[in-house]
């Protein structure tokens, strides 16, 4: 379904308000900040810039959060496995940010207990000491203390797991990535940021006054406009050229297999870690970590990845999983910063982020994690001020901004599959008018999450959504 989403529907579905947004962009002679890319990082940057009082325009080539930002493993975490890389400051920063997202977006993020099943007491002691350090690094931002659990407690929380004598419990965050992205977008719009999806941006030199010239091209009607920006910030994720190493990560989604906690399998036969999470009434299993040359989005995960996920997770379960249990699968591409001296395996690359000046008034912010999106935005804007690209502003305040909920769409998954025609009408209206959805896929995948949890149901809903999209066009 997703492949066919070429933005054609954009014209019919969003005609007037897209045109209004386009007109607003054309009417302003010079913008303080132009953000390129509407994933977590770009949307976070737009919100931060608008909250500091700058005029902000953001252009996203496809739909908001259609890249990595709707295809993550849904964990707000410091990254237990990054402890092994001894990058404690990275883990500490992410644990701080975990607490900030949990506090500012409780409508789409919550604390989740995790279980690590252990074969021996020695294994349990090893993971316990690592997780004590994790707790310590979180400090006052900790969301629950790790502790030993017995085999009875393991089966209470994850009845599908094979019996293991020992286990460790720890706590991290679970969130709905695409819904959080919409929440950040709404909060940015409320502060005056102008956001346009299906609109590609390219650098086009400098104006006489030294400001950047950025050319925008609409995908729906090919209209073009060149704007002036005092500062341009590229947040284009895996599309950041030589600066990033791209790593493919696949997930499979199944009907709930009986997990009320997340499960971390710390050692798989090929050395990766594997997570199984309760997510939106389903079980999410991931992920692979495979270096590739460029992002190649398709409807579902590659068969090899699906086979590996099924095989590896089955080894930890009482009853092996069957391909027929899979209701959806998806693939995402991590934008990892290329650092000198990093190992060859993408799983060994640091998850640190990088802000760099790529031209006189142009910055790039890349790498990091969803969990740290807010910090990445803050660092990018602070850098623009330090370099004298932007005038001094109010300090960053996004750690104090409660992000805007949209209860209708945030909670729609609870009744997924039981929506009346009237509810579908309301969902489509809100997705289009409040959140700039342009097509059936925008709604099914990134305003609702049906496409990522149940692809058969998504296919079933398609004609009904199309019907209402035409009505609101
Ligand atoms: C499989 C997987 C699992 C992950 N799990 C987690 C996790 O559990 N927790 C966590 O914290 N992080 C996780 N991450 C990392 C996280 O998802 C990413 O770090 C984050 O989403 C990156 O956001 P971004 O905005 O930088 O990139 P993206 O979301 O990819 O956004 C970049 C955007 O730029 C747009 N763009 C590109 N070129 C142009 C242009 N010329 N004009 C306009 N727009 C353009 C693209 O269309 C895209 O939408 C995971 C990532 C993957 C792939």
Coordinates of C-alpha atoms and ligand atoms in Angstrom, one line a residue:
X1 CA 0.0 0.0 0.0
X2 CA 2.7 2.4 1.0
X3 CA 4.6 2.2 -2.3
X4 CA 1.8 3.7 -4.3
X5 CA 1.7 6.7 -2.0
X6 CA 3.2 9.2 -4.5
X7 CA 1.5 12.3 -3.1
X8 CA -1.1 12.3 -5.9
X9 CA -3.8 12.1 -3.3
X10 CA -2.4 15.2 -1.7
X11 CA -4.1 17.5 -4.2
X12 CA -7.6 16.1 -3.8
X13 CA -7.4 15.5 0.0
X14 CA -5.9 18.7 1.3
X15 CA -6.3 21.1 -1.6
X16 CA -7.3 24.4 0.1
X17 CA -5.4 24.2 3.3
X18 CA -2.2 23.1 1.5
X19 CA -2.7 26.0 -0.8
X20 CA -3.1 28.3 2.2
X21 CA 0.1 27.0 3.8
X22 CA 1.9 27.4 0.5
X23 CA 0.6 31.0 0.2
X24 CA 1.8 31.8 3.8
X25 CA 5.3 30.5 2.8
X26 CA 5.3 32.7 -0.3
X27 CA 4.1 35.8 1.5
X28 CA 6.9 36.0 4.0
X29 CA 10.0 37.6 2.4
X30 CA 12.6 36.1 4.8
X31 CA 12.3 33.3 7.4
X32 CA 14.6 33.1 10.4
X33 CA 14.8 29.3 10.3
X34 CA 14.1 26.9 7.4
X35 CA 14.1 23.3 8.6
X36 CA 14.5 20.6 5.9
X37 CA 13.0 17.2 6.9
X38 CA 9.9 16.5 9.0
X39 CA 10.9 13.5 11.1
X40 CA 11.4 13.6 14.9
X41 CA 14.5 15.8 14.6
X42 CA 13.1 18.3 12.1
X43 CA 9.8 18.7 13.9
X44 CA 11.6 19.0 17.2
X45 CA 13.8 21.7 15.7
X46 CA 10.7 23.6 14.3
X47 CA 9.0 23.5 17.7
X48 CA 12.1 24.7 19.6
X49 CA 12.8 27.5 17.1
X50 CA 9.2 28.7 17.2
X51 CA 9.2 28.6 21.0
X52 CA 12.3 30.8 21.0
X53 CA 10.4 33.3 18.9
X54 CA 12.0 32.8 15.5
X55 CA 9.9 32.6 12.4
X56 CA 10.0 29.0 11.1
X57 CA 9.1 27.1 8.0
X58 CA 9.6 23.4 7.7
X59 CA 9.5 21.4 4.4
X60 CA 9.1 17.6 4.4
X61 CA 9.6 15.8 1.1
X62 CA 7.1 13.0 1.9
X63 CA 4.7 12.7 4.9
X64 CA 5.7 13.9 8.4
X65 CA 7.5 11.0 10.2
X66 CA 7.4 8.8 7.1
X67 CA 11.1 7.9 7.5
X68 CA 12.7 6.3 10.5
X69 CA 10.4 8.3 12.9
X70 CA 7.4 6.1 12.4
X71 CA 9.4 2.8 12.1
X72 CA 11.4 2.7 15.4
X73 CA 11.3 0.0 18.1
X74 CA 9.1 2.4 20.2
X75 CA 11.4 2.5 23.2
X76 CA 12.3 5.7 25.1
X77 CA 15.5 4.5 26.4
X78 CA 19.1 5.2 27.4
X79 CA 20.0 2.0 25.5
X80 CA 21.0 -0.8 27.8
X81 CA 23.2 -2.3 25.2
X82 CA 25.2 1.0 24.7
X83 CA 26.5 0.4 28.3
X84 CA 28.7 -2.2 26.6
X85 CA 30.2 0.5 24.5
X86 CA 31.1 2.3 27.7
X87 CA 29.5 5.5 26.3
X88 CA 28.1 6.5 29.7
X89 CA 27.5 10.2 28.9
X90 CA 25.3 9.2 25.9
X91 CA 23.3 6.8 28.0
X92 CA 22.9 9.4 30.7
X93 CA 21.7 12.1 28.3
X94 CA 19.2 9.7 26.7
X95 CA 17.9 8.7 30.2
X96 CA 17.3 12.3 31.0
X97 CA 15.4 12.8 27.7
X98 CA 13.4 9.7 28.4
X99 CA 12.0 11.3 31.5
X100 CA 11.3 14.6 29.6
X101 CA 9.2 12.8 26.9
X102 CA 7.4 10.8 29.6
X103 CA 6.5 14.0 31.4
X104 CA 5.6 16.1 28.4
X105 CA 3.7 13.5 26.3
X106 CA 1.9 11.2 28.7
X107 CA -0.9 10.7 26.0
X108 CA 1.5 8.7 23.8
X109 CA 4.3 7.6 26.2
X110 CA 4.4 5.5 29.4
X111 CA 6.8 3.5 31.6
X112 CA 7.1 -0.2 30.6
X113 CA 8.7 -2.9 32.8
X114 CA 11.1 -5.2 30.9
X115 CA 12.2 -8.7 31.7
X116 CA 15.6 -10.2 30.9
X117 CA 15.3 -14.0 31.2
X118 CA 18.6 -15.6 32.5
X119 CA 19.8 -19.1 32.3
X120 CA 21.9 -19.0 35.4
X121 CA 22.4 -17.0 38.6
X122 CA 25.8 -15.9 37.2
X123 CA 24.0 -14.4 34.1
X124 CA 21.4 -12.7 36.4
X125 CA 24.2 -11.2 38.5
X126 CA 26.0 -9.9 35.3
X127 CA 22.9 -8.2 34.0
X128 CA 21.9 -7.0 37.4
X129 CA 25.1 -5.1 37.8
X130 CA 24.8 -3.5 34.4
X131 CA 21.3 -2.4 35.1
X132 CA 22.2 -1.0 38.5
X133 CA 24.6 1.3 36.6
X134 CA 21.7 2.1 34.2
X135 CA 19.6 3.1 37.3
X136 CA 22.5 5.1 38.7
X137 CA 23.0 7.0 35.4
X138 CA 19.3 7.9 35.3
X139 CA 19.7 9.5 38.8
X140 CA 16.6 11.4 39.8
X141 CA 15.2 10.8 36.3
X142 CA 14.9 7.1 37.0
X143 CA 11.5 5.5 36.2
X144 CA 11.8 2.4 38.3
X145 CA 14.6 0.4 40.0
X146 CA 15.9 -2.8 38.5
X147 CA 15.7 -5.9 40.6
X148 CA 15.9 -9.7 40.5
X149 CA 12.8 -11.7 39.7
X150 CA 12.0 -15.4 40.1
X151 CA 10.8 -17.7 37.4
X152 CA 7.2 -17.4 38.7
X153 CA 7.3 -13.6 38.3
X154 CA 8.7 -14.0 34.8
X155 CA 5.8 -16.2 33.7
X156 CA 3.3 -13.8 35.3
X157 CA 4.6 -11.0 33.1
X158 CA 5.6 -12.9 30.0
X159 CA 3.7 -16.2 30.0
X160 CA 4.8 -17.0 26.5
X161 CA 8.5 -17.3 27.5
X162 CA 10.1 -20.6 28.1
X163 CA 10.6 -21.2 31.8
X164 CA 13.9 -19.7 33.1
X165 CA 15.0 -20.0 36.7
X166 CA 16.1 -16.4 37.0
X167 CA 15.4 -13.0 35.6
X168 CA 16.0 -9.3 36.0
X169 CA 13.4 -6.6 35.7
X170 CA 14.2 -3.1 34.7
X171 CA 12.2 -0.1 33.4
X172 CA 12.2 2.0 30.3
X173 CA 9.7 4.0 28.2
X174 CA 7.3 2.8 25.5
X175 CA 5.8 5.3 23.1
X176 CA 3.9 5.7 19.8
X177 CA 6.5 7.3 17.6
X178 CA 4.3 8.6 14.7
X179 CA 1.7 10.0 17.1
X180 CA 4.4 11.7 19.1
X181 CA 5.6 13.3 15.9
X182 CA 2.1 14.6 15.2
X183 CA 2.0 15.9 18.7
X184 CA 5.3 17.8 18.2
X185 CA 4.0 19.2 14.9
X186 CA 0.8 20.5 16.4
X187 CA 2.7 22.1 19.2
X188 CA 5.0 23.8 16.7
X189 CA 2.1 25.0 14.6
X190 CA 0.4 26.5 17.7
X191 CA 3.6 28.6 18.2
X192 CA 3.5 29.9 14.6
X193 CA 5.7 27.4 12.8
X194 CA 4.5 26.7 9.2
X195 CA 4.9 23.1 8.3
X196 CA 4.4 21.6 4.8
X197 CA 4.5 17.9 3.9
X198 CA 5.0 16.6 0.4
X199 CA 7.3 19.5 -0.3
X200 CA 11.0 18.9 -1.2
X201 CA 13.6 21.4 -0.3
X202 CA 17.0 22.1 -1.9
X203 CA 19.7 24.6 -1.3
X204 CA 19.9 27.1 -4.1
X205 CA 22.8 29.4 -3.2
X206 CA 22.9 32.7 -1.4
X207 CA 20.9 35.9 -1.8
X208 CA 22.6 39.3 -2.1
X209 CA 22.0 39.9 1.6
X210 CA 23.8 36.7 2.5
X211 CA 20.7 34.7 3.5
X212 CA 20.2 31.2 2.2
X213 CA 18.1 30.6 -0.9
X214 CA 16.1 27.4 -0.4
X215 CA 14.0 26.0 -3.3
X216 CA 10.8 24.2 -2.5
X217 CA 8.9 21.9 -4.9
X218 CA 5.4 20.6 -4.1
X219 CA 4.9 17.0 -4.9
X220 CA 1.2 17.3 -5.7
X221 CA 1.3 20.0 -8.4
X222 CA 5.1 20.6 -8.9
X223 CA 4.7 24.3 -8.0
X224 CA 8.0 25.9 -7.0
X225 CA 9.1 28.7 -4.8
X226 CA 12.4 29.9 -3.6
X227 CA 12.5 31.3 -0.1
X228 CA 15.1 33.2 1.9
X229 CA 16.3 31.9 5.3
X230 CA 18.7 33.4 7.8
X231 CA 19.5 29.9 8.9
X232 CA 18.8 26.5 7.2
X233 CA 18.9 23.4 9.3
X234 CA 19.0 20.0 7.5
X235 CA 17.4 17.2 9.5
X236 CA 17.2 14.7 6.7
X237 CA 18.1 11.5 8.6
X238 CA 19.2 8.6 6.4
X239 CA 19.1 11.0 3.4
X240 CA 22.1 13.0 4.7
X241 CA 24.6 11.6 2.2
X242 CA 28.2 10.7 3.1
X243 CA 27.7 11.8 6.7
X244 CA 25.6 8.8 7.6
X245 CA 25.9 5.1 7.6
X246 CA 22.5 3.6 7.0
X247 CA 21.4 0.5 8.9
X248 CA 18.2 -1.4 8.2
X249 CA 16.1 -2.5 11.1
X250 CA 13.0 -4.8 10.5
X251 CA 10.2 -5.6 12.9
X252 CA 7.3 -8.1 12.9
X253 CA 4.0 -7.5 14.6
X254 CA 1.8 -10.3 15.9
X255 CA -1.5 -10.6 17.7
X256 CA -0.6 -10.4 21.5
X257 CA 1.4 -13.5 22.3
X258 CA 0.9 -13.0 26.1
X259 CA 3.3 -10.2 27.2
X260 CA 2.4 -7.5 29.8
X261 CA 6.1 -6.6 30.1
X262 CA 8.7 -6.0 27.4
X263 CA 11.3 -8.8 27.0
X264 CA 15.0 -8.2 26.2
X265 CA 16.9 -11.2 24.9
X266 CA 20.4 -9.9 25.4
X267 CA 22.2 -12.6 23.4
X268 CA 21.0 -14.0 20.2
X269 CA 23.0 -16.6 18.1
X270 CA 24.6 -13.8 15.9
X271 CA 25.3 -11.5 18.8
X272 CA 22.4 -8.9 18.5
X273 CA 19.9 -8.1 21.1
X274 CA 16.2 -8.7 20.5
X275 CA 13.2 -7.0 22.0
X276 CA 9.6 -8.3 22.3
X277 CA 7.2 -5.5 23.4
X278 CA 3.5 -5.2 24.1
X279 CA 2.4 -2.4 21.7
X280 CA -1.0 -1.2 20.8
X281 CA -2.7 -4.5 21.7
X282 CA -0.1 -6.5 19.7
X283 CA 3.4 -7.9 20.2
X284 CA 6.2 -6.1 18.4
X285 CA 9.4 -8.0 17.8
X286 CA 12.6 -6.4 16.5
X287 CA 15.0 -5.6 15.3
X288 CA 17.6 -6.5 12.8
X289 CA 20.6 -4.2 12.3
X290 CA 22.1 -4.6 8.8
X291 CA 24.3 -2.1 7.0
X292 CA 22.9 -1.0 3.6
X293 CA 24.0 1.6 1.1
X294 CA 20.7 3.7 1.1
X295 CA 17.1 3.6 2.4
X296 CA 14.8 1.4 0.3
X297 CA 11.3 1.7 1.7
X298 CA 8.8 -1.0 0.8
X299 CA 5.5 -2.3 2.2
X300 CA 6.9 -5.0 4.4
X301 CA 10.2 -6.2 5.9
X302 CA 12.5 -8.4 3.7
X303 CA 11.8 -12.1 4.0
X304 CA 15.3 -12.9 5.4
X305 CA 14.8 -10.4 8.2
X306 CA 11.3 -11.8 9.0
X307 CA 12.7 -15.4 9.1
X308 CA 15.5 -14.3 11.4
X309 CA 13.1 -12.5 13.8
X310 CA 10.7 -15.5 13.8
X311 CA 13.5 -18.1 14.3
X312 CA 15.4 -16.1 17.0
X313 CA 12.4 -15.1 19.1
X314 CA 11.0 -18.6 18.9
X315 CA 14.1 -20.0 20.7
X316 CA 13.0 -18.1 23.8
X317 CA 9.3 -19.0 23.6
X318 CA 7.4 -22.1 24.8
X319 CA 5.6 -22.4 21.5
X320 CA 7.6 -21.5 18.3
X321 CA 6.0 -18.6 16.3
X322 CA 4.5 -19.3 13.0
X323 CA 4.6 -16.9 10.0
X324 CA 0.8 -17.1 9.9
X325 CA 0.7 -15.2 13.2
X326 CA 2.3 -12.1 11.7
X327 CA -0.3 -9.3 11.2
X328 CA 2.2 -6.7 9.9
X329 CA 5.9 -6.1 9.3
X330 CA 7.9 -3.0 8.6
X331 CA 11.4 -1.8 7.9
X332 CA 13.2 1.4 9.0
X333 CA 16.6 2.9 8.3
X334 CA 18.8 4.3 11.1
X335 CA 20.8 7.4 10.3
X336 CA 24.0 6.6 12.1
X337 CA 26.8 9.2 12.2
X338 CA 30.0 7.9 10.5
X339 CA 32.7 8.3 13.1
X340 CA 36.4 7.7 12.5
X341 CA 37.6 4.5 14.2
X342 CA 34.1 3.0 14.5
X343 CA 33.8 -0.8 14.0
X344 CA 32.5 -2.3 10.8
X345 CA 29.2 -3.5 12.2
X346 CA 26.4 -0.9 12.3
X347 CA 25.3 -2.3 15.7
X348 CA 28.7 -1.1 17.0
X349 CA 28.2 2.5 15.7
X350 CA 27.6 5.1 18.3
X351 CA 24.0 6.5 18.6
X352 CA 25.5 10.0 19.4
X353 CA 24.2 12.9 17.4
X354 CA 26.1 15.5 15.4
X355 CA 25.5 19.1 14.6
X356 CA 27.8 20.5 12.0
X357 CA 28.0 23.7 10.0
X358 CA 27.9 22.7 6.3
X359 CA 27.9 26.2 4.8
X360 CA 27.8 29.8 6.0
X361 CA 24.3 29.8 7.2
X362 CA 23.5 26.1 7.0
X363 CA 23.7 23.4 9.7
X364 CA 23.0 19.7 9.6
X365 CA 21.8 17.7 12.6
X366 CA 21.9 14.0 12.3
X367 CA 22.2 10.7 14.2
X368 CA 21.0 10.3 17.7
X369 CA 17.8 8.5 18.6
X370 CA 14.1 9.3 18.8
X371 CA 14.5 9.5 22.6
X372 CA 17.0 12.4 22.2
X373 CA 15.2 14.4 19.4
X374 CA 14.5 17.3 21.8
X375 CA 18.2 17.6 22.8
X376 CA 19.3 17.4 19.1
X377 CA 17.0 20.3 18.3
X378 CA 18.3 22.3 21.2
X379 CA 21.9 21.7 20.2
X380 CA 21.3 22.6 16.6
X381 CA 19.7 26.0 17.5
X382 CA 22.2 26.7 20.2
X383 CA 24.9 26.1 17.6
X384 CA 23.2 28.5 15.2
X385 CA 23.3 31.2 17.9
X386 CA 26.9 30.5 18.9
X387 CA 28.0 30.7 15.2
X388 CA 26.2 34.1 15.0
X389 CA 23.9 32.7 12.3
X390 CA 20.8 33.5 14.4
X391 CA 20.4 36.5 16.7
X392 CA 20.3 35.6 20.4
X393 CA 16.9 34.5 21.5
X394 CA 15.0 33.3 24.6
X395 CA 16.7 30.1 25.9
X396 CA 15.4 26.7 24.9
X397 CA 12.2 25.9 26.7
X398 CA 11.1 22.6 25.1
X399 CA 11.8 20.6 28.2
X400 CA 8.9 22.5 29.8
X401 CA 6.4 22.3 26.9
X402 CA 3.5 19.9 27.4
X403 CA 3.0 18.5 23.9
X404 CA -0.5 18.7 22.4
X405 CA -2.6 15.6 22.4
X406 CA -5.3 14.7 19.9
X407 CA -7.4 12.3 22.0
X408 CA -9.5 11.1 19.0
X409 CA -6.4 9.8 17.0
X410 CA -4.1 9.0 20.0
X411 CA -6.7 6.6 21.4
X412 CA -8.2 5.3 18.2
X413 CA -6.1 2.0 18.4
X414 CA -8.1 1.0 21.5
X415 CA -11.2 0.4 19.3
X416 CA -9.4 -0.5 16.1
X417 CA -11.6 -2.8 14.0
X418 CA -14.8 -1.6 15.6
X419 CA -15.1 1.9 14.2
X420 CA -18.5 2.9 13.0
X421 CA -18.9 4.9 9.8
X422 CA -19.4 8.0 11.9
X423 CA -16.2 7.4 13.8
X424 CA -14.2 6.9 10.5
X425 CA -15.6 10.2 9.2
X426 CA -14.4 12.0 12.4
X427 CA -11.0 10.3 12.2
X428 CA -10.5 11.3 8.5
X429 CA -11.6 14.8 9.2
X430 CA -9.2 15.3 12.1
X431 CA -6.3 13.6 10.3
X432 CA -6.7 15.9 7.3
X433 CA -7.7 19.2 9.0
X434 CA -5.7 19.0 12.2
X435 CA -2.7 16.9 11.1
X436 CA -2.2 17.6 7.3
X437 CA -2.8 14.0 6.2
X438 CA -3.1 13.9 2.4
X439 CA -3.7 10.3 1.5
X440 CA -5.1 7.0 2.7
X441 CA -1.6 5.8 3.7
X442 CA -0.9 9.0 5.7
X443 CA -4.0 8.1 7.7
X444 CA -3.6 4.4 8.0
X445 CA 0.1 4.4 8.8
X446 CA 1.0 7.7 10.6
X447 CA -2.3 9.3 11.9
X448 CA -3.7 5.8 13.0
X449 CA -1.2 2.9 13.3
X450 CA -3.3 0.3 11.6
X451 CA -0.9 -0.2 8.7
X452 CA 1.9 -1.0 11.2
X453 CA -0.2 -3.4 13.4
X454 CA -2.7 -5.1 11.1
X455 CA -2.1 -4.9 7.3
X456 CA -5.3 -7.0 6.5
X457 CA -7.5 -4.6 8.5
X458 CA -5.7 -1.6 6.9
X459 CA -6.6 -3.0 3.4
X460 CA -10.1 -3.5 4.5
X461 CA -10.5 0.1 5.7
X462 CA -9.0 1.6 2.6
X463 CA -12.3 2.1 0.6
X464 CA -14.0 3.7 3.6
X465 CA -11.2 6.1 4.1
X466 CA -11.1 7.0 0.4
X467 CA -14.7 7.8 0.5
X468 CA -14.4 10.3 3.4
X469 CA -11.1 11.7 2.0
X470 CA -13.0 12.7 -1.2
X471 CA -15.8 14.3 0.9
X472 CA -13.3 16.5 2.8
X473 CA -11.3 17.4 -0.3
Ligands
LIG1 C1 14.6 0.0 13.1 C2 14.8 1.2 14.0 C3 14.5 1.1 15.3 C4 14.7 2.2 16.2 N1 14.4 2.1 17.5 C5 14.5 3.2 18.3 C6 14.0 3.2 19.6 O1 13.4 2.2 20.0 N2 14.2 4.3 20.3 C7 14.8 5.4 19.9 O2 14.9 6.4 20.6 N3 15.2 5.5 18.6 C8 15.1 4.4 17.8 N4 15.4 4.5 16.5 C9 16.1 5.7 16.0 C10 15.1 6.8 15.6 O3 13.9 6.2 14.9 C11 15.7 7.8 14.7 O4 16.9 8.2 15.2 C12 14.9 9.0 14.4 O5 13.6 8.6 14.0 C13 15.5 9.8 13.3 O6 14.7 11.0 13.1 P1 15.1 12.0 11.9 O7 14.1 13.0 11.9 O8 16.5 12.4 12.1 O9 15.0 11.1 10.6 P2 13.8 10.7 9.7 O10 12.6 10.3 10.6 O11 14.2 9.6 8.8 O12 13.4 12.0 9.0 C14 14.1 12.5 7.9 C15 13.1 13.2 7.0 O13 13.8 14.0 6.0 C16 13.0 14.0 4.8 N5 13.8 14.5 3.8 C17 15.0 14.0 3.2 N6 15.4 14.8 2.3 C18 14.6 15.9 2.2 C19 14.5 17.0 1.3 N7 15.5 17.3 0.4 N8 13.5 17.9 1.5 C20 12.6 17.7 2.5 N9 12.6 16.6 3.3 C21 13.6 15.7 3.1 C22 12.6 12.5 4.7 O14 11.5 12.3 3.9 C23 12.3 12.1 6.2 O15 11.0 12.2 6.5 C24 15.2 3.4 15.6 C25 15.5 3.5 14.3 C26 15.2 2.4 13.4 C27 15.4 2.6 12.0

